[in-house]
Structure formats: C-alpha cells, structure tokens
Amino acid sequence: MKVLQSKYINVNGSLLDLSSPCIMGILNVTPDSFYAGSRMQTEADITSRIGQIVAEGAAIIDVGAYSSRPNAENVSPAEEMERLRMGLGVLRKVQPDAIVSVDTFRADVARMCVEEYGVAIINDIAAGEMDDDMFRTVADLNVPYIMMHMQGTPQNMQQHPHYDNLLKEVFMYFARKVQQLRDLGVKDIILDPGFGFGKTIEHNYELLAHLEEFRIFELPLLVGVSRKSMIYRLLGTTPQEALNGTTVLDTICLLKGADILRVHDVREAVETVKIVEAMNVARSALIANN
C-alpha cells in the first residue's frame, strides 16, 4: 500500500499539515465584493465575522481589501492599506494567534501586512503579473505564497477570455512561475487554478474536470469556487443562492486532490471535508485489508 506523504507549509515558524484538507475562511473588508454577504466594514461586523470563521473550524483567515470581482473599481494602494490596517488590527486584537493570509497583488501591501501584523501567507491573484516586485518581496519575507492563474486584470478579465489550449497554457504558466520562485529561494508555494478569473463557464468546468492533473507539480492546491458565477450562472440563480452548488463543487475538488478550500461558508466546507475524509479512511482500510 502506498502511504500518502504529509504536506506541510511553514506558517510563522510552525508547520501547518495539509495532508488533511483545510479551510480558508474569507474576510472581506471591502464595500463591493461580489457576494454582498461577505462585505465587512465596521469593527463590530469584522469582529463577528472573525468569531464565526474561527468557531466554524477554519484553519486560515484570508483578509482582502481589494475586490477582484469582474469590472471592479481599481482601489489605490493607500486605500487598500487603510482598509487592511483596520481589519488586521481588529483581527489581531480578537484572535492574536490566528493563521492569517492577505489577499493582495501589491508587494508593498504584502510587506506591510507581514511586518506590521504578522500575516503568515500572501495570496496573490496575479502571480506577480501586476507587481514586478512581488516575487522578490515574498522571497525576502520568507512566507508561503499562493499564486493564482488569471488572464488579464480584474477590470478586463471577463471581457473576452480566450485560450488556444486552456490546460497547456495554465500548466506552462505555473511551470514558469514556480521555477522563478524557486530560483529566488521561495520554499512554500501553493497553486490556485483561478476559477472565474479570465475564464468562461466552459473554461471553469474544463479546469475542474482535469483538476487532479495539477498533482504533477507536487505542490499544495487551493481552490476557490465559493458562490462564484460558474455556479449561479449555470443554474440561473444568484450568489446568495449558490451555497448548495458550492458544496457540490467543493466535494468534487476534494475528490480530485484539493488541499485548501477558500470559502465564504466555513461550517459547510468543514463538514464536506469530514465526509470526504471518512470515505477516504474507509477506502484505505479496505485496500489495506486486501
């Protein structure tokens, strides 16, 4: 029987074991994120959301202050930093030991969050494409780096997404980026295929159908499909009605090898992991006994 090796990332000097998938809970300190239920702008709302994320079992809190929804307004670095200082200040007051990632594509913002608030992980939707200093900054900060595939920018990514060969282009993109990061000495790299970022509904489901092939990189895999348009547009509903579809897609992603689920609805995702893990344990026991 082949034994599954544990996957670890170093977060603030401690090892986070990803051999059992973990949940990343979304904390948006924005006024315009695509899912209205995730927008938290007052200290009371942020405190409540942090408590919910932790109580429901998330291992990581992902804080974002720049909405990356299609056609989102471009927010200045100063405004992004101001929002993050408020949100991270509250977070560190109410959950000082939480593992925190920051959702930003700006190197200066990433550095501020790590050095001033002890943020453990940088989550970059642009994989360094929107700030040439990002890779060097991540290497200098020595923190895990989540890099996502996106075609274009949040302002234009959904206008005319096109690929001659989707899978080949995404894989070559990651292969090139991983090598650049390794050359700079970055140790912990996490891949995010970028569902909904510069992709049609058909592109999203093609990626989903081949998600297990990302194992070739031998790196942790994060997926973020929570309440996205690949669910609600397919079903003719809204983000508010997309929880059931999210759970279905999260289940498929876990079965295909996802290590981290980035979600709005933590409790439901935690339950999904428990069910899939129970099935995997039963399958492993059956194989061992045969």
PDB file of C-alpha atoms in Angstrom:
ATOM      1  CA  MET A   1       0.000   0.000   0.000  1.00  0.00           C
ATOM      2  CA  LYS A   2       1.318   3.444  -0.941  1.00  0.00           C
ATOM      3  CA  VAL A   3       1.457   5.747   2.090  1.00  0.00           C
ATOM      4  CA  LEU A   4       0.343   9.322   1.439  1.00  0.00           C
ATOM      5  CA  GLN A   5       3.070  11.726   2.496  1.00  0.00           C
ATOM      6  CA  SER A   6       2.054  14.670   4.618  1.00  0.00           C
ATOM      7  CA  LYS A   7       2.173  18.107   3.036  1.00  0.00           C
ATOM      8  CA  TYR A   8       3.367  20.934   5.223  1.00  0.00           C
ATOM      9  CA  ILE A   9       3.751  24.674   4.849  1.00  0.00           C
ATOM     10  CA  ASN A  10       5.694  26.825   7.306  1.00  0.00           C
ATOM     11  CA  VAL A  11       3.465  29.479   8.868  1.00  0.00           C
ATOM     12  CA  ASN A  12       5.132  31.803  11.357  1.00  0.00           C
ATOM     13  CA  GLY A  13       7.643  29.146  12.310  1.00  0.00           C
ATOM     14  CA  SER A  14       5.120  26.331  12.807  1.00  0.00           C
ATOM     15  CA  LEU A  15       4.192  23.602  10.350  1.00  0.00           C
ATOM     16  CA  LEU A  16       0.635  23.500   9.017  1.00  0.00           C
ATOM     17  CA  ASP A  17      -0.205  19.946   7.940  1.00  0.00           C
ATOM     18  CA  LEU A  18      -2.226  19.824   4.722  1.00  0.00           C
ATOM     19  CA  SER A  19      -2.405  16.039   4.446  1.00  0.00           C
ATOM     20  CA  SER A  20      -5.974  16.546   5.646  1.00  0.00           C
ATOM     21  CA  PRO A  21      -7.562  19.380   3.628  1.00  0.00           C
ATOM     22  CA  CYS A  22      -8.075  22.635   5.495  1.00  0.00           C
ATOM     23  CA  ILE A  23     -10.490  25.521   5.177  1.00  0.00           C
ATOM     24  CA  MET A  24      -9.610  29.132   4.498  1.00  0.00           C
ATOM     25  CA  GLY A  25     -12.385  31.475   5.615  1.00  0.00           C
ATOM     26  CA  ILE A  26     -12.896  34.699   3.667  1.00  0.00           C
ATOM     27  CA  LEU A  27     -12.895  38.042   5.473  1.00  0.00           C
ATOM     28  CA  ASN A  28     -13.583  40.886   3.029  1.00  0.00           C
ATOM     29  CA  VAL A  29     -13.051  44.388   4.361  1.00  0.00           C
ATOM     30  CA  THR A  30     -14.459  45.838   1.154  1.00  0.00           C
ATOM     31  CA  PRO A  31     -17.674  47.630   0.199  1.00  0.00           C
ATOM     32  CA  ASP A  32     -18.007  45.953  -3.208  1.00  0.00           C
ATOM     33  CA  SER A  33     -17.145  42.238  -3.136  1.00  0.00           C
ATOM     34  CA  PHE A  34     -19.351  40.222  -5.488  1.00  0.00           C
ATOM     35  CA  TYR A  35     -21.099  38.376  -2.638  1.00  0.00           C
ATOM     36  CA  ALA A  36     -22.820  41.013  -0.527  1.00  0.00           C
ATOM     37  CA  GLY A  37     -22.952  38.723   2.488  1.00  0.00           C
ATOM     38  CA  SER A  38     -19.148  38.759   2.740  1.00  0.00           C
ATOM     39  CA  ARG A  39     -18.686  42.540   2.975  1.00  0.00           C
ATOM     40  CA  MET A  40     -17.491  43.601   6.433  1.00  0.00           C
ATOM     41  CA  GLN A  41     -16.614  47.252   7.064  1.00  0.00           C
ATOM     42  CA  THR A  42     -17.295  48.103  10.713  1.00  0.00           C
ATOM     43  CA  GLU A  43     -15.272  46.871  13.676  1.00  0.00           C
ATOM     44  CA  ALA A  44     -18.340  45.121  15.062  1.00  0.00           C
ATOM     45  CA  ASP A  45     -19.041  43.314  11.773  1.00  0.00           C
ATOM     46  CA  ILE A  46     -15.398  42.305  11.377  1.00  0.00           C
ATOM     47  CA  THR A  47     -15.219  41.037  14.945  1.00  0.00           C
ATOM     48  CA  SER A  48     -18.381  38.995  14.434  1.00  0.00           C
ATOM     49  CA  ARG A  49     -17.126  37.537  11.157  1.00  0.00           C
ATOM     50  CA  ILE A  50     -13.759  36.578  12.656  1.00  0.00           C
ATOM     51  CA  GLY A  51     -15.519  34.821  15.526  1.00  0.00           C
ATOM     52  CA  GLN A  52     -17.719  32.936  13.086  1.00  0.00           C
ATOM     53  CA  ILE A  53     -14.793  31.831  10.910  1.00  0.00           C
ATOM     54  CA  VAL A  54     -12.850  30.516  13.913  1.00  0.00           C
ATOM     55  CA  ALA A  55     -15.834  28.903  15.656  1.00  0.00           C
ATOM     56  CA  GLU A  56     -16.850  27.046  12.496  1.00  0.00           C
ATOM     57  CA  GLY A  57     -13.404  25.485  12.102  1.00  0.00           C
ATOM     58  CA  ALA A  58     -11.331  27.356   9.525  1.00  0.00           C
ATOM     59  CA  ALA A  59      -7.570  26.897   9.780  1.00  0.00           C
ATOM     60  CA  ILE A  60      -6.739  30.132   7.926  1.00  0.00           C
ATOM     61  CA  ILE A  61      -8.407  33.552   7.737  1.00  0.00           C
ATOM     62  CA  ASP A  62      -7.941  35.238   4.349  1.00  0.00           C
ATOM     63  CA  VAL A  63      -8.266  39.015   4.558  1.00  0.00           C
ATOM     64  CA  GLY A  64      -8.914  41.026   1.415  1.00  0.00           C
ATOM     65  CA  ALA A  65      -9.341  44.763   0.909  1.00  0.00           C
ATOM     66  CA  TYR A  66      -9.398  44.940  -2.904  1.00  0.00           C
ATOM     67  CA  SER A  67     -12.408  43.480  -4.648  1.00  0.00           C
ATOM     68  CA  SER A  68     -11.296  41.325  -7.577  1.00  0.00           C
ATOM     69  CA  ARG A  69     -14.773  40.729  -8.976  1.00  0.00           C
ATOM     70  CA  PRO A  70     -15.120  41.350 -12.741  1.00  0.00           C
ATOM     71  CA  ASN A  71     -15.141  45.082 -13.591  1.00  0.00           C
ATOM     72  CA  ALA A  72     -14.296  46.002 -10.006  1.00  0.00           C
ATOM     73  CA  GLU A  73     -13.174  49.548  -9.316  1.00  0.00           C
ATOM     74  CA  ASN A  74      -9.418  49.961  -9.016  1.00  0.00           C
ATOM     75  CA  VAL A  75      -8.555  50.834  -5.418  1.00  0.00           C
ATOM     76  CA  SER A  76      -5.394  52.789  -4.647  1.00  0.00           C
ATOM     77  CA  PRO A  77      -2.584  51.194  -2.610  1.00  0.00           C
ATOM     78  CA  ALA A  78      -3.214  53.759   0.139  1.00  0.00           C
ATOM     79  CA  GLU A  79      -6.906  52.847   0.368  1.00  0.00           C
ATOM     80  CA  GLU A  80      -6.111  49.111   0.343  1.00  0.00           C
ATOM     81  CA  MET A  81      -3.590  49.577   3.154  1.00  0.00           C
ATOM     82  CA  GLU A  82      -6.005  51.690   5.194  1.00  0.00           C
ATOM     83  CA  ARG A  83      -8.711  49.034   4.951  1.00  0.00           C
ATOM     84  CA  LEU A  84      -6.259  46.263   5.825  1.00  0.00           C
ATOM     85  CA  ARG A  85      -4.843  48.120   8.816  1.00  0.00           C
ATOM     86  CA  MET A  86      -8.334  48.432  10.207  1.00  0.00           C
ATOM     87  CA  GLY A  87      -9.269  44.802   9.518  1.00  0.00           C
ATOM     88  CA  LEU A  88      -5.968  43.280  10.632  1.00  0.00           C
ATOM     89  CA  GLY A  89      -5.915  45.470  13.718  1.00  0.00           C
ATOM     90  CA  VAL A  90      -9.268  44.070  14.779  1.00  0.00           C
ATOM     91  CA  LEU A  91      -8.216  40.540  13.891  1.00  0.00           C
ATOM     92  CA  ARG A  92      -5.031  40.675  15.938  1.00  0.00           C
ATOM     93  CA  LYS A  93      -6.964  42.076  18.889  1.00  0.00           C
ATOM     94  CA  VAL A  94      -9.630  39.362  18.947  1.00  0.00           C
ATOM     95  CA  GLN A  95      -7.640  36.398  17.519  1.00  0.00           C
ATOM     96  CA  PRO A  96      -3.937  37.134  18.043  1.00  0.00           C
ATOM     97  CA  ASP A  97      -2.833  33.566  17.276  1.00  0.00           C
ATOM     98  CA  ALA A  98      -4.863  33.030  14.100  1.00  0.00           C
ATOM     99  CA  ILE A  99      -3.100  31.976  10.897  1.00  0.00           C
ATOM    100  CA  VAL A 100      -3.780  34.870   8.537  1.00  0.00           C
ATOM    101  CA  SER A 101      -3.295  35.273   4.805  1.00  0.00           C
ATOM    102  CA  VAL A 102      -3.669  38.547   2.962  1.00  0.00           C
ATOM    103  CA  ASP A 103      -5.286  38.691  -0.460  1.00  0.00           C
ATOM    104  CA  THR A 104      -3.228  41.263  -2.367  1.00  0.00           C
ATOM    105  CA  PHE A 105      -1.272  41.575  -5.608  1.00  0.00           C
ATOM    106  CA  ARG A 106       0.811  44.510  -4.355  1.00  0.00           C
ATOM    107  CA  ALA A 107       4.276  43.899  -2.921  1.00  0.00           C
ATOM    108  CA  ASP A 108       4.277  46.954  -0.647  1.00  0.00           C
ATOM    109  CA  VAL A 109       0.909  45.959   0.786  1.00  0.00           C
ATOM    110  CA  ALA A 110       2.126  42.409   1.345  1.00  0.00           C
ATOM    111  CA  ARG A 111       5.239  43.649   3.149  1.00  0.00           C
ATOM    112  CA  MET A 112       3.217  45.950   5.400  1.00  0.00           C
ATOM    113  CA  CYS A 113       0.858  43.141   6.383  1.00  0.00           C
ATOM    114  CA  VAL A 114       3.652  40.696   7.200  1.00  0.00           C
ATOM    115  CA  GLU A 115       5.932  43.126   9.022  1.00  0.00           C
ATOM    116  CA  GLU A 116       3.285  45.094  10.934  1.00  0.00           C
ATOM    117  CA  TYR A 117       0.626  42.440  11.611  1.00  0.00           C
ATOM    118  CA  GLY A 118       2.406  39.087  11.411  1.00  0.00           C
ATOM    119  CA  VAL A 119       0.440  37.886   8.398  1.00  0.00           C
ATOM    120  CA  ALA A 120       1.674  34.379   7.589  1.00  0.00           C
ATOM    121  CA  ILE A 121       0.711  33.857   3.926  1.00  0.00           C
ATOM    122  CA  ILE A 122       0.495  36.026   0.799  1.00  0.00           C
ATOM    123  CA  ASN A 123      -2.399  35.210  -1.534  1.00  0.00           C
ATOM    124  CA  ASP A 124      -1.772  36.833  -4.937  1.00  0.00           C
ATOM    125  CA  ILE A 125      -4.461  36.636  -7.623  1.00  0.00           C
ATOM    126  CA  ALA A 126      -1.970  37.905 -10.227  1.00  0.00           C
ATOM    127  CA  ALA A 127       1.012  35.601  -9.536  1.00  0.00           C
ATOM    128  CA  GLY A 128       3.333  38.595  -9.732  1.00  0.00           C
ATOM    129  CA  GLU A 129       1.942  39.857 -13.042  1.00  0.00           C
ATOM    130  CA  MET A 130       0.556  43.092 -11.573  1.00  0.00           C
ATOM    131  CA  ASP A 131       3.618  43.976  -9.471  1.00  0.00           C
ATOM    132  CA  ASP A 132       7.127  43.134 -10.657  1.00  0.00           C
ATOM    133  CA  ASP A 133       8.426  43.323  -7.076  1.00  0.00           C
ATOM    134  CA  MET A 134       6.078  40.663  -5.674  1.00  0.00           C
ATOM    135  CA  PHE A 135       8.263  37.584  -6.175  1.00  0.00           C
ATOM    136  CA  ARG A 136      11.361  39.230  -4.677  1.00  0.00           C
ATOM    137  CA  THR A 137       9.290  40.550  -1.783  1.00  0.00           C
ATOM    138  CA  VAL A 138       7.832  37.126  -0.988  1.00  0.00           C
ATOM    139  CA  ALA A 139      11.319  35.629  -1.099  1.00  0.00           C
ATOM    140  CA  ASP A 140      12.607  38.349   1.233  1.00  0.00           C
ATOM    141  CA  LEU A 141       9.691  37.939   3.668  1.00  0.00           C
ATOM    142  CA  ASN A 142      10.116  34.132   3.621  1.00  0.00           C
ATOM    143  CA  VAL A 143       6.384  33.392   3.781  1.00  0.00           C
ATOM    144  CA  PRO A 144       4.219  30.867   1.907  1.00  0.00           C
ATOM    145  CA  TYR A 145       2.906  32.224  -1.380  1.00  0.00           C
ATOM    146  CA  ILE A 146      -0.385  31.370  -3.036  1.00  0.00           C
ATOM    147  CA  MET A 147      -0.261  32.201  -6.728  1.00  0.00           C
ATOM    148  CA  MET A 148      -3.335  32.129  -8.873  1.00  0.00           C
ATOM    149  CA  HIS A 149      -3.751  31.922 -12.615  1.00  0.00           C
ATOM    150  CA  MET A 150      -5.600  34.889 -14.089  1.00  0.00           C
ATOM    151  CA  GLN A 151      -5.843  36.035 -17.687  1.00  0.00           C
ATOM    152  CA  GLY A 152      -5.858  39.841 -17.743  1.00  0.00           C
ATOM    153  CA  THR A 153      -6.784  42.004 -14.756  1.00  0.00           C
ATOM    154  CA  PRO A 154      -9.920  42.215 -12.589  1.00  0.00           C
ATOM    155  CA  GLN A 155     -11.005  45.152 -14.728  1.00  0.00           C
ATOM    156  CA  ASN A 156     -10.889  43.273 -18.066  1.00  0.00           C
ATOM    157  CA  MET A 157     -10.518  39.558 -17.336  1.00  0.00           C
ATOM    158  CA  GLN A 158     -14.066  38.590 -18.276  1.00  0.00           C
ATOM    159  CA  GLN A 159     -14.402  40.682 -21.436  1.00  0.00           C
ATOM    160  CA  HIS A 160     -13.112  38.145 -23.962  1.00  0.00           C
ATOM    161  CA  PRO A 161     -11.275  35.264 -22.247  1.00  0.00           C
ATOM    162  CA  HIS A 162      -9.663  33.035 -24.871  1.00  0.00           C
ATOM    163  CA  TYR A 163      -7.259  30.105 -24.852  1.00  0.00           C
ATOM    164  CA  ASP A 164      -5.899  28.012 -27.699  1.00  0.00           C
ATOM    165  CA  ASN A 165      -5.300  25.215 -25.207  1.00  0.00           C
ATOM    166  CA  LEU A 166      -6.524  26.026 -21.696  1.00  0.00           C
ATOM    167  CA  LEU A 167      -4.805  23.270 -19.750  1.00  0.00           C
ATOM    168  CA  LYS A 168      -1.499  23.579 -21.575  1.00  0.00           C
ATOM    169  CA  GLU A 169      -1.426  27.349 -21.111  1.00  0.00           C
ATOM    170  CA  VAL A 170      -2.284  27.206 -17.401  1.00  0.00           C
ATOM    171  CA  PHE A 171       0.256  24.448 -16.757  1.00  0.00           C
ATOM    172  CA  MET A 172       3.019  26.247 -18.656  1.00  0.00           C
ATOM    173  CA  TYR A 173       2.188  29.441 -16.765  1.00  0.00           C
ATOM    174  CA  PHE A 174       2.597  27.695 -13.420  1.00  0.00           C
ATOM    175  CA  ALA A 175       5.720  25.815 -14.500  1.00  0.00           C
ATOM    176  CA  ARG A 176       7.421  29.078 -15.445  1.00  0.00           C
ATOM    177  CA  LYS A 177       6.310  30.884 -12.278  1.00  0.00           C
ATOM    178  CA  VAL A 178       7.281  28.037  -9.947  1.00  0.00           C
ATOM    179  CA  GLN A 179      10.783  27.989 -11.444  1.00  0.00           C
ATOM    180  CA  GLN A 180      11.124  31.762 -10.999  1.00  0.00           C
ATOM    181  CA  LEU A 181      10.095  31.488  -7.361  1.00  0.00           C
ATOM    182  CA  ARG A 182      12.416  28.536  -6.708  1.00  0.00           C
ATOM    183  CA  ASP A 183      15.312  30.470  -8.233  1.00  0.00           C
ATOM    184  CA  LEU A 184      14.640  33.241  -5.716  1.00  0.00           C
ATOM    185  CA  GLY A 185      14.553  30.781  -2.822  1.00  0.00           C
ATOM    186  CA  VAL A 186      10.806  30.712  -2.122  1.00  0.00           C
ATOM    187  CA  LYS A 187      10.151  27.465  -0.264  1.00  0.00           C
ATOM    188  CA  ASP A 188       6.363  27.189   0.213  1.00  0.00           C
ATOM    189  CA  ILE A 189       4.327  27.617  -2.970  1.00  0.00           C
ATOM    190  CA  ILE A 190       0.600  26.926  -3.251  1.00  0.00           C
ATOM    191  CA  LEU A 191      -1.200  26.829  -6.604  1.00  0.00           C
ATOM    192  CA  ASP A 192      -4.683  28.222  -7.305  1.00  0.00           C
ATOM    193  CA  PRO A 193      -6.098  27.471 -10.798  1.00  0.00           C
ATOM    194  CA  GLY A 194      -8.118  30.680 -10.665  1.00  0.00           C
ATOM    195  CA  PHE A 195     -11.696  29.599 -11.197  1.00  0.00           C
ATOM    196  CA  GLY A 196     -13.627  32.573 -12.539  1.00  0.00           C
ATOM    197  CA  PHE A 197     -10.601  34.728 -13.310  1.00  0.00           C
ATOM    198  CA  GLY A 198     -10.285  35.282 -17.052  1.00  0.00           C
ATOM    199  CA  LYS A 199     -12.307  32.185 -17.851  1.00  0.00           C
ATOM    200  CA  THR A 200     -15.701  31.367 -19.304  1.00  0.00           C
ATOM    201  CA  ILE A 201     -18.072  28.937 -17.613  1.00  0.00           C
ATOM    202  CA  GLU A 202     -16.863  26.295 -20.052  1.00  0.00           C
ATOM    203  CA  HIS A 203     -13.226  27.043 -19.197  1.00  0.00           C
ATOM    204  CA  ASN A 204     -14.002  26.691 -15.486  1.00  0.00           C
ATOM    205  CA  TYR A 205     -15.566  23.269 -15.897  1.00  0.00           C
ATOM    206  CA  GLU A 206     -12.747  22.121 -18.159  1.00  0.00           C
ATOM    207  CA  LEU A 207     -10.307  23.041 -15.386  1.00  0.00           C
ATOM    208  CA  LEU A 208     -12.476  21.259 -12.845  1.00  0.00           C
ATOM    209  CA  ALA A 209     -12.602  18.126 -14.984  1.00  0.00           C
ATOM    210  CA  HIS A 210      -8.793  17.977 -15.031  1.00  0.00           C
ATOM    211  CA  LEU A 211      -8.059  19.285 -11.541  1.00  0.00           C
ATOM    212  CA  GLU A 212      -6.290  16.102 -10.411  1.00  0.00           C
ATOM    213  CA  GLU A 213      -3.635  16.702 -13.082  1.00  0.00           C
ATOM    214  CA  PHE A 214      -2.256  19.589 -11.020  1.00  0.00           C
ATOM    215  CA  ARG A 215      -0.698  16.917  -8.804  1.00  0.00           C
ATOM    216  CA  ILE A 216       2.153  16.825 -11.318  1.00  0.00           C
ATOM    217  CA  PHE A 217       3.574  19.927  -9.624  1.00  0.00           C
ATOM    218  CA  GLU A 218       3.717  18.156  -6.227  1.00  0.00           C
ATOM    219  CA  LEU A 219       2.574  21.384  -4.572  1.00  0.00           C
ATOM    220  CA  PRO A 220      -0.438  22.129  -2.368  1.00  0.00           C
ATOM    221  CA  LEU A 221      -3.542  23.055  -4.347  1.00  0.00           C
ATOM    222  CA  LEU A 222      -6.024  25.735  -3.278  1.00  0.00           C
ATOM    223  CA  VAL A 223      -9.404  26.118  -4.919  1.00  0.00           C
ATOM    224  CA  GLY A 224     -11.834  28.975  -4.573  1.00  0.00           C
ATOM    225  CA  VAL A 225     -15.213  28.312  -6.150  1.00  0.00           C
ATOM    226  CA  SER A 226     -17.350  29.683  -3.331  1.00  0.00           C
ATOM    227  CA  ARG A 227     -20.614  31.182  -4.648  1.00  0.00           C
ATOM    228  CA  LYS A 228     -18.976  32.062  -7.982  1.00  0.00           C
ATOM    229  CA  SER A 229     -20.633  32.694 -11.325  1.00  0.00           C
ATOM    230  CA  MET A 230     -19.664  29.241 -12.625  1.00  0.00           C
ATOM    231  CA  ILE A 231     -22.353  28.055 -10.197  1.00  0.00           C
ATOM    232  CA  TYR A 232     -25.074  30.657 -10.206  1.00  0.00           C
ATOM    233  CA  ARG A 233     -24.968  31.491 -13.913  1.00  0.00           C
ATOM    234  CA  LEU A 234     -25.081  27.820 -14.813  1.00  0.00           C
ATOM    235  CA  LEU A 235     -28.089  27.344 -12.531  1.00  0.00           C
ATOM    236  CA  GLY A 236     -29.774  30.652 -13.325  1.00  0.00           C
ATOM    237  CA  THR A 237     -29.680  31.895  -9.730  1.00  0.00           C
ATOM    238  CA  THR A 238     -27.610  34.397  -7.683  1.00  0.00           C
ATOM    239  CA  PRO A 239     -24.552  34.328  -5.394  1.00  0.00           C
ATOM    240  CA  GLN A 240     -26.955  34.324  -2.439  1.00  0.00           C
ATOM    241  CA  GLU A 241     -28.475  31.064  -3.715  1.00  0.00           C
ATOM    242  CA  ALA A 242     -25.195  29.341  -4.600  1.00  0.00           C
ATOM    243  CA  LEU A 243     -24.324  27.574  -1.343  1.00  0.00           C
ATOM    244  CA  ASN A 244     -25.588  24.166  -2.445  1.00  0.00           C
ATOM    245  CA  GLY A 245     -23.675  24.395  -5.704  1.00  0.00           C
ATOM    246  CA  THR A 246     -20.585  25.490  -3.796  1.00  0.00           C
ATOM    247  CA  THR A 247     -20.751  22.393  -1.607  1.00  0.00           C
ATOM    248  CA  VAL A 248     -21.099  20.177  -4.680  1.00  0.00           C
ATOM    249  CA  LEU A 249     -18.045  21.741  -6.323  1.00  0.00           C
ATOM    250  CA  ASP A 250     -16.031  21.664  -3.098  1.00  0.00           C
ATOM    251  CA  THR A 251     -16.752  17.945  -2.825  1.00  0.00           C
ATOM    252  CA  ILE A 252     -15.578  17.346  -6.394  1.00  0.00           C
ATOM    253  CA  CYS A 253     -12.430  19.409  -5.765  1.00  0.00           C
ATOM    254  CA  LEU A 254     -11.597  17.418  -2.635  1.00  0.00           C
ATOM    255  CA  LEU A 255     -12.030  14.158  -4.511  1.00  0.00           C
ATOM    256  CA  LYS A 256      -9.646  15.496  -7.161  1.00  0.00           C
ATOM    257  CA  GLY A 257      -6.941  16.480  -4.688  1.00  0.00           C
ATOM    258  CA  ALA A 258      -7.637  19.974  -3.331  1.00  0.00           C
ATOM    259  CA  ASP A 259      -5.676  20.730  -0.162  1.00  0.00           C
ATOM    260  CA  ILE A 260      -7.246  24.084   0.779  1.00  0.00           C
ATOM    261  CA  LEU A 261     -10.806  25.284   0.185  1.00  0.00           C
ATOM    262  CA  ARG A 262     -11.222  29.078   0.203  1.00  0.00           C
ATOM    263  CA  VAL A 263     -14.840  29.689   1.191  1.00  0.00           C
ATOM    264  CA  HIS A 264     -17.427  32.121   2.482  1.00  0.00           C
ATOM    265  CA  ASP A 265     -19.342  29.375   4.324  1.00  0.00           C
ATOM    266  CA  VAL A 266     -16.901  27.706   6.691  1.00  0.00           C
ATOM    267  CA  ARG A 267     -19.162  25.278   8.550  1.00  0.00           C
ATOM    268  CA  GLU A 268     -20.485  23.690   5.370  1.00  0.00           C
ATOM    269  CA  ALA A 269     -16.965  23.316   3.963  1.00  0.00           C
ATOM    270  CA  VAL A 270     -15.653  21.762   7.189  1.00  0.00           C
ATOM    271  CA  GLU A 271     -18.499  19.237   7.088  1.00  0.00           C
ATOM    272  CA  THR A 272     -17.692  18.470   3.445  1.00  0.00           C
ATOM    273  CA  VAL A 273     -14.073  17.728   4.341  1.00  0.00           C
ATOM    274  CA  LYS A 274     -15.140  15.447   7.214  1.00  0.00           C
ATOM    275  CA  ILE A 275     -17.422  13.412   4.955  1.00  0.00           C
ATOM    276  CA  VAL A 276     -14.862  13.045   2.163  1.00  0.00           C
ATOM    277  CA  GLU A 277     -12.131  12.177   4.675  1.00  0.00           C
ATOM    278  CA  ALA A 278     -14.339   9.486   6.264  1.00  0.00           C
ATOM    279  CA  MET A 279     -14.811   7.916   2.849  1.00  0.00           C
ATOM    280  CA  ASN A 280     -11.069   8.049   2.175  1.00  0.00           C
ATOM    281  CA  VAL A 281     -10.298   6.374   5.513  1.00  0.00           C
ATOM    282  CA  ALA A 282     -12.781   3.583   4.729  1.00  0.00           C
ATOM    283  CA  ARG A 283     -11.265   3.117   1.283  1.00  0.00           C
ATOM    284  CA  SER A 284      -7.727   2.961   2.690  1.00  0.00           C
ATOM    285  CA  ALA A 285      -8.803   0.388   5.285  1.00  0.00           C
ATOM    286  CA  LEU A 286     -10.383  -1.767   2.582  1.00  0.00           C
ATOM    287  CA  ILE A 287      -7.228  -1.637   0.478  1.00  0.00           C
ATOM    288  CA  ALA A 288      -5.043  -2.472   3.492  1.00  0.00           C
ATOM    289  CA  ASN A 289      -7.197  -5.476   4.383  1.00  0.00           C
ATOM    290  CA  ASN A 290      -6.980  -6.820   0.847  1.00  0.00           C
TER     291      ASN A 290
END
